[in-house]
Structures are given as C-alpha cells and as structure tokens.
Amino acid sequence: MPDMSAIVNPQQRQFNPYAENGGTILAIAGADFTVIAGDTRQSEGYSIQTRYAPKVFHLTDRAVLAVNGFAADGNMFVKKVKQRLEWYRHAHAKDMPLRAIARLIQTMLYAQRFFPYYVYNILGGIEEDGTGAVYSFDPVGSYEREACRAAGAAQSLVQPFLDNQIYFKNQTPAQGSSHPAHLPLPDVLSIVIDSFTSATERHIEVGDGLEMYIVLAKGRTLPDAVTTLRPQELPSSAGDGERVFVLKRDLKKD
Amino acid sequence: MSIMEHNGGSVIAMAGKDCVAIASDLRLGAGAMTVALNFEKIFPVTDRIYMGLTGLATDIITLRDRFRYLVNMFTIKESRAIEPSTYAHLVSSTLYSRRFGPYFTEPVLAGLERTPSGGFKPYIAGADLIGCLNFAEDFIVAGTASDKLFGVAEGLWEPDLGPEDLFETISQTLLNAVDRDAYSGWGAIVYIITPEKVITRTLKGRMD
C-alpha cells in the first residue's frame, strides 16, 4: 500500500483583473458643435461605489473623451492619452487635431491587444474643417466616425432611441422635404437629457448625475436657449479658438 | 443558447386615452437562422382583448389553443365575454400550474375593461413565464428586444394619446427597437383597440 497521505488534490486559483462599473456615455455631433455626455454613478454589482465619478474628460480645446466600462482602466487610459497629448504639444507647439487623437487612441488600445483596457471610448469634438465629430471605439481600438453613439450599461436602451431621433430612422419626410443632416444644439441637448432620464428610469446602473460637455466650433456662440441653462465655460489656451462648456443636471438617485 | 431566445420575437402593448395598442414583429427563427416572416404572435381573445405571446414558438401555439379553450369554457358557463382583468388571472394561474416545468412564454395583454358606469377603461398587463402579473399603466414589453423596447418606449410614450397618436408611438417604438435586435423584426403588425372598433395594420419595416 503506497503512502496515500502524500497525494494532494489539485487546486485551482483565479484572479480576475477586471470589473464592470456600470454607467452610460453618449455623444452627438452637430454641424458646428458636439455634445459628449455621461452619467456620474459608479457601481459594482448592486452596490453604488460613488454617486459622482466623472466619465467624461476634457482633453484639449477641441476634444472631449468619454470612457465607460472598467473605471480603473478608464482613468488610467485617460491619464495616458492626456500625457501623449502633452508630449505632442511640447514637440509641435499646437494641440493635436481630433482625427489624429482618434488614430492615437486606436494605437494605444491595440498596443494592449492581449491584455486590453476593458473600456469603451467615445471621442467627441471639432474637426480641423470646423465640423462636429464623434469617434467611437471598441476595447481593442476598432473605430469609426459617426454622427451619434451611445455606449455602456444602457446602450441597448439609448441607441435605438437615437436612431429614431437623430438619424430619423423609420420616419418618412413629408412630400418635397427631407430630414436635416444635423440638429440644432438646443434640440440635441433635449434629446441627451431625455435619453439619460429614460435610461435612469429603466436601468439600475444609470443615475445620480449627468455631465454634458459642449464643444463649440471656432467663431460660434451658444444660442440663447442654451445660455439660459447657464453652462460653465472651461478655460481655453487661445481666446479665439474652439470653446468647451459643461452643463450639469441631477438624475434620479434610486 | 437560451430557450426563450431560440425562436426570437418581441411584443409591446401601450395604453392610451380610451384605447390600447398591441404590436409585434413577424419573425420566426431557429437560432440565428430565419425560418419564416409571417409568424403572428398576437391573438384575439374577445372583441376587446388581444394577447401577445413571446418566447418558444411551440409553446406560443400550444398556449394560444389552450387559452382559446379556457375562454370558450368561461363564455359558455358564464354566458358573457370575459373581462381583461379576469383573463389576466386566468393566464396567471394557468402558467403557475406549470411552476416547475413552465411553458417558455411571456404573455402581454391589451384590452378595454368595462367600468361600473358602462364605459371602457384601458387595461394592459404582462406576465413572466410562470405567471407573475405586471400591471403597468404606461406600457408592457416582452421578447428578445425587450431592453431596446424599454428604452425607446420610455422616450416616446406620453399619457392620454388618442388612437392615431398611439398607433404612431407604438409603431415607431417597435420598429426602431427591432432594428437593433438580430432576433426580432422582418415585418410587424399593430392592433389598435377602441370601444368602437379594432384597427389592424401591417407595417413595412427593414427586412435584414
């Protein structure tokens, strides 16, 4: 009889380096502006970690980045993007153009192809030709320029609503008319607020607060309907370039 | 893959002012493959009650026949049409009788309930696969596109819509929701129930 006490059962150990922290982000491009928005709830499972954790970040005078998914990865990714943009400023004495930031984000994400940042990115801002632009990314850097995009926990609730209200999907224009390619800023803000109040109503991971970043093209001013909402203007490096504003709203906390 | 999602399909009901609406897609699938685009999931129960069934197609057909039998027995015994609230509890108890081996369907009801004064009141209800009833006063959704339906309906629905506005609201909600769902779509059908008449419309939607 062999000594059985020497035999040890196999054991398995596991460490999951990722978490899912809920929340939703959204961006809509206009003709000469872009709105980038996100809620501020951060959760893990059924627990709320904080009611105020920003997911939308001001990068340059004409670029704003929203990150959603694993918050730790998101914060680290934004930190590294900001660092690369600062290096670019020191090397070239100007801000990186939006389309170049989009390509930079792709290479930074794909560099982590086999241990990805568990994050969905939406980049919004003003292109060099003065048009509003939205770029959306998957976690490993596949990206596309679009007019609007929702991502995160309530993407499935918000995206079909945007298809209908922004792209006018399933709507036929009246005889002799056509749907507008871009909506005015007050309409876009109303749709963003409606999207988030709807998502808050039906999704437990969305709520608490809403932050909307407005990036305005060079030489454009806010319409009166938006000025009355008292948006806060963020400091810009040059006085005559693109401008960034922030609008904050409360969302239900239950 | 889950049994509830095997055949695909979605149903939505909405309440309006003195009217209700119920609508569904027409797809029948087997996993990712589409088998038919004329699979109706909404059935008349009485002149004023319509029921939609989502989930496993074989159970949809079985339950449609079974509920028709149960409603016929009720009508003969009582010599009157069944009311929506009574029918909802019939559905609930029938599903719960199979608590530990359920039919894989989620029913959605839409009807007009008779009030003591002789008028009609909108009545919509939903249930899970074992018959837990959900009485909502706005809308009920079910099926593979339910999350999308929730999002769009929450954005488009408002109280006290008349029959034509309710038709537009439920149609836009359904079409835009199923266009983001691979397991639903391929045509749609809408029923608007008013005290006077029931309006049936088949919608032209994306076929991809």
CSV table of C-alpha atoms in Angstrom, one decimal:
chain,number,residue,atom,x,y,z
A,1,MET,CA,0.0,0.0,0.0
A,2,PRO,CA,1.6,3.3,-1.1
A,3,ASP,CA,1.5,6.2,1.3
A,4,MET,CA,-1.8,8.0,0.3
A,5,SER,CA,-1.2,10.9,2.6
A,6,ALA,CA,1.5,12.2,0.2
A,7,ILE,CA,-1.1,12.7,-2.6
A,8,VAL,CA,-2.5,16.2,-2.8
A,9,ASN,CA,-5.7,17.0,-4.6
A,10,PRO,CA,-5.3,19.5,-7.5
A,11,GLN,CA,-6.3,23.1,-6.6
A,12,GLN,CA,-7.2,26.0,-8.8
A,13,ARG,CA,-6.7,29.6,-8.0
A,14,GLN,CA,-8.1,32.5,-10.1
A,15,PHE,CA,-7.7,36.3,-10.1
A,16,ASN,CA,-10.0,38.4,-12.2
A,17,PRO,CA,-8.2,41.7,-13.0
A,18,TYR,CA,-11.4,43.3,-14.5
A,19,ALA,CA,-14.6,44.7,-13.1
A,20,GLU,CA,-17.7,46.3,-14.7
A,21,ASN,CA,-18.6,49.6,-13.2
A,22,GLY,CA,-21.9,50.4,-15.0
A,23,GLY,CA,-22.9,53.8,-16.2
A,24,THR,CA,-23.6,55.1,-19.7
A,25,ILE,CA,-22.0,57.6,-22.1
A,26,LEU,CA,-23.3,59.2,-25.2
A,27,ALA,CA,-22.1,61.7,-27.9
A,28,ILE,CA,-23.9,63.5,-30.7
A,29,ALA,CA,-22.3,65.6,-33.4
A,30,GLY,CA,-23.9,68.8,-34.8
A,31,ALA,CA,-22.9,70.9,-37.9
A,32,ASP,CA,-20.5,73.1,-35.8
A,33,PHE,CA,-20.6,71.6,-32.3
A,34,THR,CA,-20.5,68.3,-30.5
A,35,VAL,CA,-22.2,67.2,-27.2
A,36,ILE,CA,-20.5,64.5,-25.2
A,37,ALA,CA,-22.3,63.3,-22.1
A,38,GLY,CA,-22.1,60.7,-19.3
A,39,ASP,CA,-23.8,59.9,-16.0
A,40,THR,CA,-21.8,60.0,-12.8
A,41,ARG,CA,-22.9,56.9,-11.0
A,42,GLN,CA,-20.1,54.3,-10.4
A,43,SER,CA,-21.3,50.8,-9.2
A,44,GLU,CA,-20.1,47.3,-8.8
A,45,GLY,CA,-22.8,44.6,-8.8
A,46,TYR,CA,-25.7,46.0,-6.8
A,47,SER,CA,-23.6,48.4,-4.8
A,48,ILE,CA,-23.0,52.1,-5.6
A,49,GLN,CA,-19.4,53.0,-5.0
A,50,THR,CA,-19.9,56.7,-5.5
A,51,ARG,CA,-22.6,59.0,-7.0
A,52,TYR,CA,-20.0,61.3,-8.5
A,53,ALA,CA,-17.3,59.7,-10.6
A,54,PRO,CA,-16.8,61.6,-13.9
A,55,LYS,CA,-16.6,59.6,-17.1
A,56,VAL,CA,-16.3,62.5,-19.5
A,57,PHE,CA,-12.9,64.2,-19.7
A,58,HIS,CA,-11.7,67.5,-21.3
A,59,LEU,CA,-8.6,66.7,-23.4
A,60,THR,CA,-7.9,69.8,-25.5
A,61,ASP,CA,-9.8,73.0,-26.6
A,62,ARG,CA,-11.5,70.9,-29.3
A,63,ALA,CA,-11.5,67.3,-27.9
A,64,VAL,CA,-13.5,65.6,-25.1
A,65,LEU,CA,-13.2,61.9,-24.3
A,66,ALA,CA,-15.9,59.7,-22.6
A,67,VAL,CA,-14.8,56.4,-21.1
A,68,ASN,CA,-17.1,53.6,-19.9
A,69,GLY,CA,-16.6,50.1,-18.6
A,70,PHE,CA,-13.9,49.2,-16.0
A,71,ALA,CA,-13.3,52.5,-14.2
A,72,ALA,CA,-9.7,51.8,-13.1
A,73,ASP,CA,-8.7,51.1,-16.7
A,74,GLY,CA,-10.7,54.1,-17.9
A,75,ASN,CA,-9.0,56.5,-15.6
A,76,MET,CA,-5.5,55.1,-16.4
A,77,PHE,CA,-6.3,55.3,-20.1
A,78,VAL,CA,-7.4,58.9,-20.0
A,79,LYS,CA,-4.2,59.7,-18.0
A,80,LYS,CA,-2.0,58.2,-20.7
A,81,VAL,CA,-3.9,59.9,-23.5
A,82,LYS,CA,-3.5,63.3,-21.8
A,83,GLN,CA,0.2,62.5,-21.3
A,84,ARG,CA,0.6,61.8,-25.0
A,85,LEU,CA,-1.2,65.0,-25.9
A,86,GLU,CA,1.1,67.0,-23.7
A,87,TRP,CA,4.1,65.5,-25.3
A,88,TYR,CA,2.6,66.4,-28.7
A,89,ARG,CA,2.1,70.0,-27.5
A,90,HIS,CA,5.7,70.2,-26.4
A,91,ALA,CA,7.0,68.8,-29.7
A,92,HIS,CA,4.8,70.7,-32.1
A,93,ALA,CA,3.6,73.8,-30.2
A,94,LYS,CA,0.0,73.1,-31.0
A,95,ASP,CA,-2.9,70.8,-30.0
A,96,MET,CA,-3.2,67.5,-31.8
A,97,PRO,CA,-6.1,67.5,-34.3
A,98,LEU,CA,-9.2,65.4,-33.5
A,99,ARG,CA,-8.7,62.8,-36.2
A,100,ALA,CA,-5.1,62.4,-35.1
A,101,ILE,CA,-6.3,61.9,-31.4
A,102,ALA,CA,-8.7,59.2,-32.8
A,103,ARG,CA,-5.9,57.4,-34.5
A,104,LEU,CA,-3.7,57.7,-31.4
A,105,ILE,CA,-6.4,56.2,-29.3
A,106,GLN,CA,-6.6,53.3,-31.7
A,107,THR,CA,-2.9,52.5,-31.5
A,108,MET,CA,-2.9,52.9,-27.7
A,109,LEU,CA,-5.8,50.5,-27.4
A,110,TYR,CA,-4.4,48.0,-29.8
A,111,ALA,CA,-1.0,48.1,-28.1
A,112,GLN,CA,-2.8,46.3,-25.2
A,113,ARG,CA,-4.4,43.7,-27.6
A,114,PHE,CA,-3.6,40.8,-25.4
A,115,PHE,CA,-4.4,42.4,-22.0
A,116,PRO,CA,-6.9,45.1,-23.1
A,117,TYR,CA,-8.1,48.2,-21.4
A,118,TYR,CA,-11.7,47.0,-20.6
A,119,VAL,CA,-13.2,50.3,-21.8
A,120,TYR,CA,-15.5,51.6,-24.5
A,121,ASN,CA,-14.3,55.0,-25.6
A,122,ILE,CA,-16.3,57.8,-27.3
A,123,LEU,CA,-14.3,60.8,-28.6
A,124,GLY,CA,-16.1,64.0,-29.5
A,125,GLY,CA,-15.0,67.4,-30.6
A,126,ILE,CA,-14.4,69.7,-33.6
A,127,GLU,CA,-12.5,68.5,-36.7
A,128,GLU,CA,-9.9,70.8,-38.5
A,129,ASP,CA,-12.6,71.7,-41.1
A,130,GLY,CA,-14.8,73.1,-38.2
A,131,THR,CA,-17.4,70.3,-38.3
A,132,GLY,CA,-18.6,68.4,-35.2
A,133,ALA,CA,-17.4,64.9,-35.0
A,134,VAL,CA,-17.9,61.7,-32.9
A,135,TYR,CA,-15.5,58.8,-32.9
A,136,SER,CA,-16.5,55.5,-31.2
A,137,PHE,CA,-14.1,52.7,-30.3
A,138,ASP,CA,-14.2,49.1,-29.1
A,139,PRO,CA,-11.8,48.0,-26.3
A,140,VAL,CA,-9.1,46.9,-28.7
A,141,GLY,CA,-9.2,50.0,-30.9
A,142,SER,CA,-11.5,49.3,-33.8
A,143,TYR,CA,-13.1,52.8,-34.5
A,144,GLU,CA,-15.4,54.7,-36.8
A,145,ARG,CA,-16.5,58.3,-37.2
A,146,GLU,CA,-20.3,58.7,-36.7
A,147,ALA,CA,-22.9,61.4,-36.0
A,148,CYS,CA,-24.0,59.8,-32.8
A,149,ARG,CA,-23.2,56.9,-30.5
A,150,ALA,CA,-24.3,55.5,-27.1
A,151,ALA,CA,-22.2,53.1,-25.1
A,152,GLY,CA,-22.2,51.4,-21.7
A,153,ALA,CA,-24.8,49.7,-19.5
A,154,ALA,CA,-27.8,51.4,-21.2
A,155,GLN,CA,-26.5,51.3,-24.7
A,156,SER,CA,-29.3,48.9,-25.8
A,157,LEU,CA,-31.9,51.3,-24.3
A,158,VAL,CA,-30.5,54.5,-25.8
A,159,GLN,CA,-29.1,53.6,-29.2
A,160,PRO,CA,-32.4,52.7,-30.9
A,161,PHE,CA,-33.9,55.9,-29.5
A,162,LEU,CA,-31.0,57.9,-31.1
A,163,ASP,CA,-31.5,56.0,-34.4
A,164,ASN,CA,-35.1,57.4,-34.4
A,165,GLN,CA,-34.5,60.9,-33.1
A,166,ILE,CA,-31.1,61.7,-34.6
A,167,TYR,CA,-31.0,59.6,-37.8
A,168,PHE,CA,-34.8,59.8,-38.3
A,169,LYS,CA,-34.8,56.0,-38.9
A,170,ASN,CA,-38.3,54.6,-39.8
A,171,GLN,CA,-39.6,58.1,-40.4
A,172,THR,CA,-40.5,59.3,-43.9
A,173,PRO,CA,-40.1,63.0,-44.6
A,174,ALA,CA,-43.2,64.9,-45.9
A,175,GLN,CA,-43.5,65.1,-49.7
A,176,GLY,CA,-40.9,67.5,-51.2
A,177,SER,CA,-38.9,67.9,-47.9
A,178,SER,CA,-36.0,66.0,-46.3
A,179,HIS,CA,-34.7,65.2,-42.9
A,180,PRO,CA,-32.0,67.6,-41.5
A,181,ALA,CA,-28.4,66.1,-41.6
A,182,HIS,CA,-27.7,67.8,-38.3
A,183,LEU,CA,-29.9,69.1,-35.5
A,184,PRO,CA,-29.5,72.5,-33.7
A,185,LEU,CA,-27.8,72.5,-30.2
A,186,PRO,CA,-31.0,73.0,-28.1
A,187,ASP,CA,-32.7,70.0,-29.8
A,188,VAL,CA,-29.6,67.9,-29.2
A,189,LEU,CA,-29.4,68.8,-25.5
A,190,SER,CA,-33.1,67.9,-25.1
A,191,ILE,CA,-32.5,64.5,-26.7
A,192,VAL,CA,-29.5,63.9,-24.5
A,193,ILE,CA,-31.4,64.8,-21.3
A,194,ASP,CA,-34.4,62.6,-22.4
A,195,SER,CA,-32.1,59.7,-23.2
A,196,PHE,CA,-30.5,59.8,-19.7
A,197,THR,CA,-33.7,60.3,-17.8
A,198,SER,CA,-35.2,57.3,-19.7
A,199,ALA,CA,-32.1,55.2,-19.1
A,200,THR,CA,-32.2,56.2,-15.4
A,201,GLU,CA,-35.8,55.1,-15.1
A,202,ARG,CA,-35.3,51.6,-16.5
A,203,HIS,CA,-31.6,50.8,-15.7
A,204,ILE,CA,-30.3,50.4,-12.2
A,205,GLU,CA,-26.7,51.2,-13.1
A,206,VAL,CA,-27.6,54.6,-14.5
A,207,GLY,CA,-28.4,57.7,-12.5
A,208,ASP,CA,-27.3,60.2,-9.8
A,209,GLY,CA,-25.9,63.0,-12.1
A,210,LEU,CA,-25.4,63.9,-15.7
A,211,GLU,CA,-22.5,65.8,-17.2
A,212,MET,CA,-22.8,67.2,-20.7
A,213,TYR,CA,-19.8,68.7,-22.4
A,214,ILE,CA,-20.4,71.1,-25.4
A,215,VAL,CA,-17.6,71.7,-27.8
A,216,LEU,CA,-18.3,74.8,-30.0
A,217,ALA,CA,-16.5,75.4,-33.3
A,218,LYS,CA,-14.3,78.5,-33.8
A,219,GLY,CA,-16.3,81.7,-34.0
A,220,ARG,CA,-19.6,80.2,-33.0
A,221,THR,CA,-21.6,81.3,-30.0
A,222,LEU,CA,-24.2,79.5,-27.8
A,223,PRO,CA,-27.8,80.0,-28.8
A,224,ASP,CA,-29.9,82.0,-26.3
A,225,ALA,CA,-31.9,78.8,-25.4
A,226,VAL,CA,-28.6,77.2,-24.2
A,227,THR,CA,-27.2,80.4,-22.5
A,228,THR,CA,-30.2,80.5,-20.2
A,229,LEU,CA,-29.3,77.0,-18.9
A,230,ARG,CA,-26.1,78.7,-17.5
A,231,PRO,CA,-23.4,76.3,-18.8
A,232,GLN,CA,-19.9,76.7,-17.3
A,233,GLU,CA,-17.2,77.6,-19.8
A,234,LEU,CA,-13.9,75.8,-19.4
A,235,PRO,CA,-10.6,77.8,-19.7
A,236,SER,CA,-9.1,77.6,-23.2
A,237,SER,CA,-5.5,78.1,-24.3
A,238,ALA,CA,-6.3,80.6,-27.1
A,239,GLY,CA,-9.1,83.1,-26.8
A,240,ASP,CA,-10.3,82.9,-30.4
A,241,GLY,CA,-10.4,79.1,-31.0
A,242,GLU,CA,-12.9,76.4,-30.1
A,243,ARG,CA,-14.6,76.6,-26.8
A,244,VAL,CA,-15.8,73.9,-24.3
A,245,PHE,CA,-18.7,74.3,-21.9
A,246,VAL,CA,-20.1,72.0,-19.2
A,247,LEU,CA,-23.8,71.6,-18.3
A,248,LYS,CA,-24.7,69.5,-15.2
A,249,ARG,CA,-28.0,68.0,-14.3
A,250,ASP,CA,-29.3,65.9,-11.5
A,251,LEU,CA,-30.6,62.4,-12.3
A,252,LYS,CA,-32.8,60.2,-10.0
A,253,LYS,CA,-30.7,58.6,-7.2
A,254,ASP,CA,-32.8,55.5,-6.7
B,1,MET,CA,-28.4,29.3,-26.2
B,2,SER,CA,-31.4,30.0,-24.0
B,3,ILE,CA,-34.8,28.5,-24.9
B,4,MET,CA,-36.5,31.9,-24.5
B,5,GLU,CA,-34.4,33.3,-27.3
B,6,HIS,CA,-34.3,30.3,-29.6
B,7,ASN,CA,-37.2,31.5,-31.9
B,8,GLY,CA,-36.8,35.2,-31.3
B,9,GLY,CA,-39.6,37.8,-31.5
B,10,SER,CA,-40.9,40.7,-29.5
B,11,VAL,CA,-44.3,42.2,-28.4
B,12,ILE,CA,-45.3,45.5,-26.9
B,13,ALA,CA,-48.5,46.9,-25.5
B,14,MET,CA,-49.3,50.6,-24.8
B,15,ALA,CA,-52.2,52.3,-23.0
B,16,GLY,CA,-53.8,55.5,-24.5
B,17,LYS,CA,-56.8,57.7,-23.8
B,18,ASP,CA,-59.9,55.3,-24.1
B,19,CYS,CA,-57.8,53.0,-26.3
B,20,VAL,CA,-55.0,50.5,-26.1
B,21,ALA,CA,-52.5,49.2,-28.7
B,22,ILE,CA,-50.5,46.0,-29.0
B,23,ALA,CA,-47.9,45.2,-31.6
B,24,SER,CA,-45.4,42.5,-32.5
B,25,ASP,CA,-42.8,41.6,-35.1
B,26,LEU,CA,-43.4,38.7,-37.6
B,27,ARG,CA,-40.1,36.8,-37.4
B,28,LEU,CA,-39.8,33.1,-36.6
B,29,GLY,CA,-36.2,32.0,-36.3
B,30,ALA,CA,-34.2,28.9,-35.3
B,31,GLY,CA,-31.2,30.5,-33.5
B,32,ALA,CA,-29.5,32.9,-36.0
B,33,MET,CA,-31.4,31.4,-39.0
B,34,THR,CA,-34.7,33.0,-40.0
B,35,VAL,CA,-37.4,30.4,-40.9
B,36,ALA,CA,-40.5,32.5,-41.5
B,37,LEU,CA,-41.6,36.1,-41.7
B,38,ASN,CA,-45.3,35.6,-41.2
B,39,PHE,CA,-45.3,34.2,-37.7
B,40,GLU,CA,-48.0,36.2,-35.9
B,41,LYS,CA,-47.7,36.3,-32.1
B,42,ILE,CA,-50.8,38.3,-31.3
B,43,PHE,CA,-54.2,36.6,-31.0
B,44,PRO,CA,-57.8,37.9,-30.4
B,45,VAL,CA,-59.2,36.6,-27.1
B,46,THR,CA,-62.5,38.5,-27.2
B,47,ASP,CA,-63.8,41.5,-29.2
B,48,ARG,CA,-61.9,43.8,-26.7
B,49,ILE,CA,-58.9,41.7,-25.6
B,50,TYR,CA,-55.8,40.8,-27.6
B,51,MET,CA,-52.9,38.8,-26.3
B,52,GLY,CA,-49.3,38.6,-27.5
B,53,LEU,CA,-47.1,35.7,-26.7
B,54,THR,CA,-43.3,35.8,-27.0
B,55,GLY,CA,-40.8,33.1,-26.3
B,56,LEU,CA,-40.7,29.5,-27.6
B,57,ALA,CA,-42.8,29.2,-30.7
B,58,THR,CA,-44.2,25.7,-30.0
B,59,ASP,CA,-45.4,27.0,-26.6
B,60,ILE,CA,-46.9,30.1,-28.2
B,61,ILE,CA,-49.1,27.8,-30.4
B,62,THR,CA,-49.9,25.4,-27.5
B,63,LEU,CA,-50.9,28.3,-25.2
B,64,ARG,CA,-52.9,30.1,-27.9
B,65,ASP,CA,-55.0,26.9,-28.3
B,66,ARG,CA,-55.2,26.2,-24.6
B,67,PHE,CA,-56.4,29.8,-23.8
B,68,ARG,CA,-58.9,29.7,-26.6
B,69,TYR,CA,-60.4,26.5,-25.0
B,70,LEU,CA,-60.4,28.0,-21.5
B,71,VAL,CA,-62.0,31.2,-22.7
B,72,ASN,CA,-64.7,29.2,-24.7
B,73,MET,CA,-65.5,27.3,-21.5
B,74,PHE,CA,-65.8,30.5,-19.5
B,75,THR,CA,-68.1,32.1,-22.1
B,76,ILE,CA,-70.4,29.0,-22.2
B,77,LYS,CA,-70.5,28.7,-18.3
B,78,GLU,CA,-71.0,32.5,-17.7
B,79,SER,CA,-72.9,33.4,-20.9
B,80,ARG,CA,-70.8,36.6,-21.2
B,81,ALA,CA,-67.5,37.7,-22.6
B,82,ILE,CA,-64.5,37.5,-20.2
B,83,GLU,CA,-63.2,40.8,-18.8
B,84,PRO,CA,-59.4,41.7,-19.3
B,85,SER,CA,-58.7,41.6,-15.5
B,86,THR,CA,-60.3,38.2,-15.2
B,87,TYR,CA,-58.5,36.9,-18.2
B,88,ALA,CA,-55.2,38.1,-16.8
B,89,HIS,CA,-55.7,36.0,-13.7
B,90,LEU,CA,-56.7,33.0,-15.9
B,91,VAL,CA,-53.4,33.4,-17.7
B,92,SER,CA,-51.5,33.8,-14.4
B,93,SER,CA,-53.0,30.7,-12.8
B,94,THR,CA,-52.6,28.6,-16.0
B,95,LEU,CA,-48.9,29.4,-16.2
B,96,TYR,CA,-48.3,28.9,-12.4
B,97,SER,CA,-49.9,25.4,-12.7
B,98,ARG,CA,-46.7,24.6,-14.6
B,99,ARG,CA,-44.5,26.3,-11.9
B,100,PHE,CA,-41.8,23.5,-12.0
B,101,GLY,CA,-41.9,22.8,-15.8
B,102,PRO,CA,-43.0,26.0,-17.3
B,103,TYR,CA,-44.2,27.0,-20.8
B,104,PHE,CA,-41.4,29.2,-22.1
B,105,THR,CA,-43.5,32.2,-23.0
B,106,GLU,CA,-44.0,35.7,-21.7
B,107,PRO,CA,-47.6,36.9,-22.4
B,108,VAL,CA,-48.7,40.5,-23.0
B,109,LEU,CA,-52.3,41.5,-22.7
B,110,ALA,CA,-54.1,44.6,-24.1
B,111,GLY,CA,-57.8,45.2,-23.7
B,112,LEU,CA,-60.6,47.5,-22.7
B,113,GLU,CA,-62.2,46.8,-19.3
B,114,ARG,CA,-65.9,47.6,-18.7
B,115,THR,CA,-66.4,50.2,-15.9
B,116,PRO,CA,-69.4,50.1,-13.5
B,117,SER,CA,-70.7,53.2,-15.3
B,118,GLY,CA,-70.8,51.3,-18.6
B,119,GLY,CA,-67.8,52.9,-20.2
B,120,PHE,CA,-64.4,51.4,-21.0
B,121,LYS,CA,-61.0,51.7,-19.3
B,122,PRO,CA,-57.7,50.8,-20.9
B,123,TYR,CA,-56.2,47.7,-19.5
B,124,ILE,CA,-52.7,46.3,-20.2
B,125,ALA,CA,-50.8,43.6,-18.3
B,126,GLY,CA,-47.8,41.4,-18.7
B,127,ALA,CA,-46.6,38.2,-17.0
B,128,ASP,CA,-43.4,36.2,-16.8
B,129,LEU,CA,-43.2,32.6,-17.8
B,130,ILE,CA,-44.6,31.3,-14.5
B,131,GLY,CA,-47.5,33.8,-14.4
B,132,CYS,CA,-46.3,36.7,-12.2
B,133,LEU,CA,-48.5,39.5,-13.3
B,134,ASN,CA,-47.3,43.0,-14.0
B,135,PHE,CA,-50.0,45.8,-14.2
B,136,ALA,CA,-48.4,48.8,-15.8
B,137,GLU,CA,-50.3,52.0,-16.7
B,138,ASP,CA,-48.0,53.0,-19.5
B,139,PHE,CA,-46.6,50.1,-21.5
B,140,ILE,CA,-45.6,46.4,-21.3
B,141,VAL,CA,-42.7,44.9,-23.3
B,142,ALA,CA,-41.6,41.3,-23.8
B,143,GLY,CA,-39.3,39.3,-26.1
B,144,THR,CA,-35.7,39.3,-27.3
B,145,ALA,CA,-35.8,43.1,-28.0
B,146,SER,CA,-37.3,43.9,-24.5
B,147,ASP,CA,-34.4,46.1,-23.4
B,148,LYS,CA,-34.5,48.1,-26.6
B,149,LEU,CA,-38.3,48.4,-26.4
B,150,PHE,CA,-38.0,49.7,-22.8
B,151,GLY,CA,-35.5,52.4,-23.9
B,152,VAL,CA,-37.5,53.7,-26.9
B,153,ALA,CA,-40.9,53.4,-25.2
B,154,GLU,CA,-39.6,55.4,-22.1
B,155,GLY,CA,-38.6,58.1,-24.5
B,156,LEU,CA,-41.6,58.3,-26.8
B,157,TRP,CA,-44.6,57.3,-24.7
B,158,GLU,CA,-46.8,60.0,-23.1
B,159,PRO,CA,-50.1,59.8,-21.2
B,160,ASP,CA,-53.6,60.2,-22.9
B,161,LEU,CA,-52.6,59.5,-26.5
B,162,GLY,CA,-55.6,59.2,-28.9
B,163,PRO,CA,-55.8,56.1,-31.3
B,164,GLU,CA,-53.9,57.6,-34.2
B,165,ASP,CA,-51.1,59.1,-32.0
B,166,LEU,CA,-50.9,55.9,-30.0
B,167,PHE,CA,-50.5,54.0,-33.3
B,168,GLU,CA,-47.6,56.2,-34.4
B,169,THR,CA,-46.0,55.9,-31.0
B,170,ILE,CA,-46.2,52.1,-30.7
B,171,SER,CA,-45.2,51.6,-34.3
B,172,GLN,CA,-42.1,53.8,-34.1
B,173,THR,CA,-41.1,52.2,-30.7
B,174,LEU,CA,-41.4,48.7,-32.2
B,175,LEU,CA,-39.7,49.3,-35.5
B,176,ASN,CA,-36.7,51.2,-34.0
B,177,ALA,CA,-36.3,48.6,-31.2
B,178,VAL,CA,-36.4,45.5,-33.5
B,179,ASP,CA,-34.0,47.1,-36.0
B,180,ARG,CA,-31.3,46.9,-33.2
B,181,ASP,CA,-32.2,43.3,-32.4
B,182,ALA,CA,-31.0,40.4,-34.6
B,183,TYR,CA,-33.7,38.0,-33.4
B,184,SER,CA,-36.7,40.3,-34.0
B,185,GLY,CA,-38.0,42.2,-37.0
B,186,TRP,CA,-38.8,41.1,-40.6
B,187,GLY,CA,-42.1,42.9,-40.6
B,188,ALA,CA,-44.6,44.0,-37.9
B,189,ILE,CA,-48.3,44.1,-37.1
B,190,VAL,CA,-50.2,46.6,-34.9
B,191,TYR,CA,-53.7,46.4,-33.3
B,192,ILE,CA,-55.4,49.5,-32.0
B,193,ILE,CA,-58.4,48.6,-29.8
B,194,THR,CA,-61.0,51.3,-29.3
B,195,PRO,CA,-64.6,51.0,-27.9
B,196,GLU,CA,-66.0,51.2,-31.4
B,197,LYS,CA,-63.6,49.1,-33.4
B,198,VAL,CA,-60.2,47.3,-33.7
B,199,ILE,CA,-57.8,48.7,-36.3
B,200,THR,CA,-55.3,46.2,-37.7
B,201,ARG,CA,-52.3,47.5,-39.7
B,202,THR,CA,-49.3,45.6,-41.1
B,203,LEU,CA,-46.1,47.6,-41.1
B,204,LYS,CA,-43.4,47.7,-43.7
B,205,GLY,CA,-40.1,47.5,-42.0
B,206,ARG,CA,-36.5,46.6,-42.7
B,207,MET,CA,-36.1,43.0,-43.9
B,208,ASP,CA,-32.5,42.5,-42.8
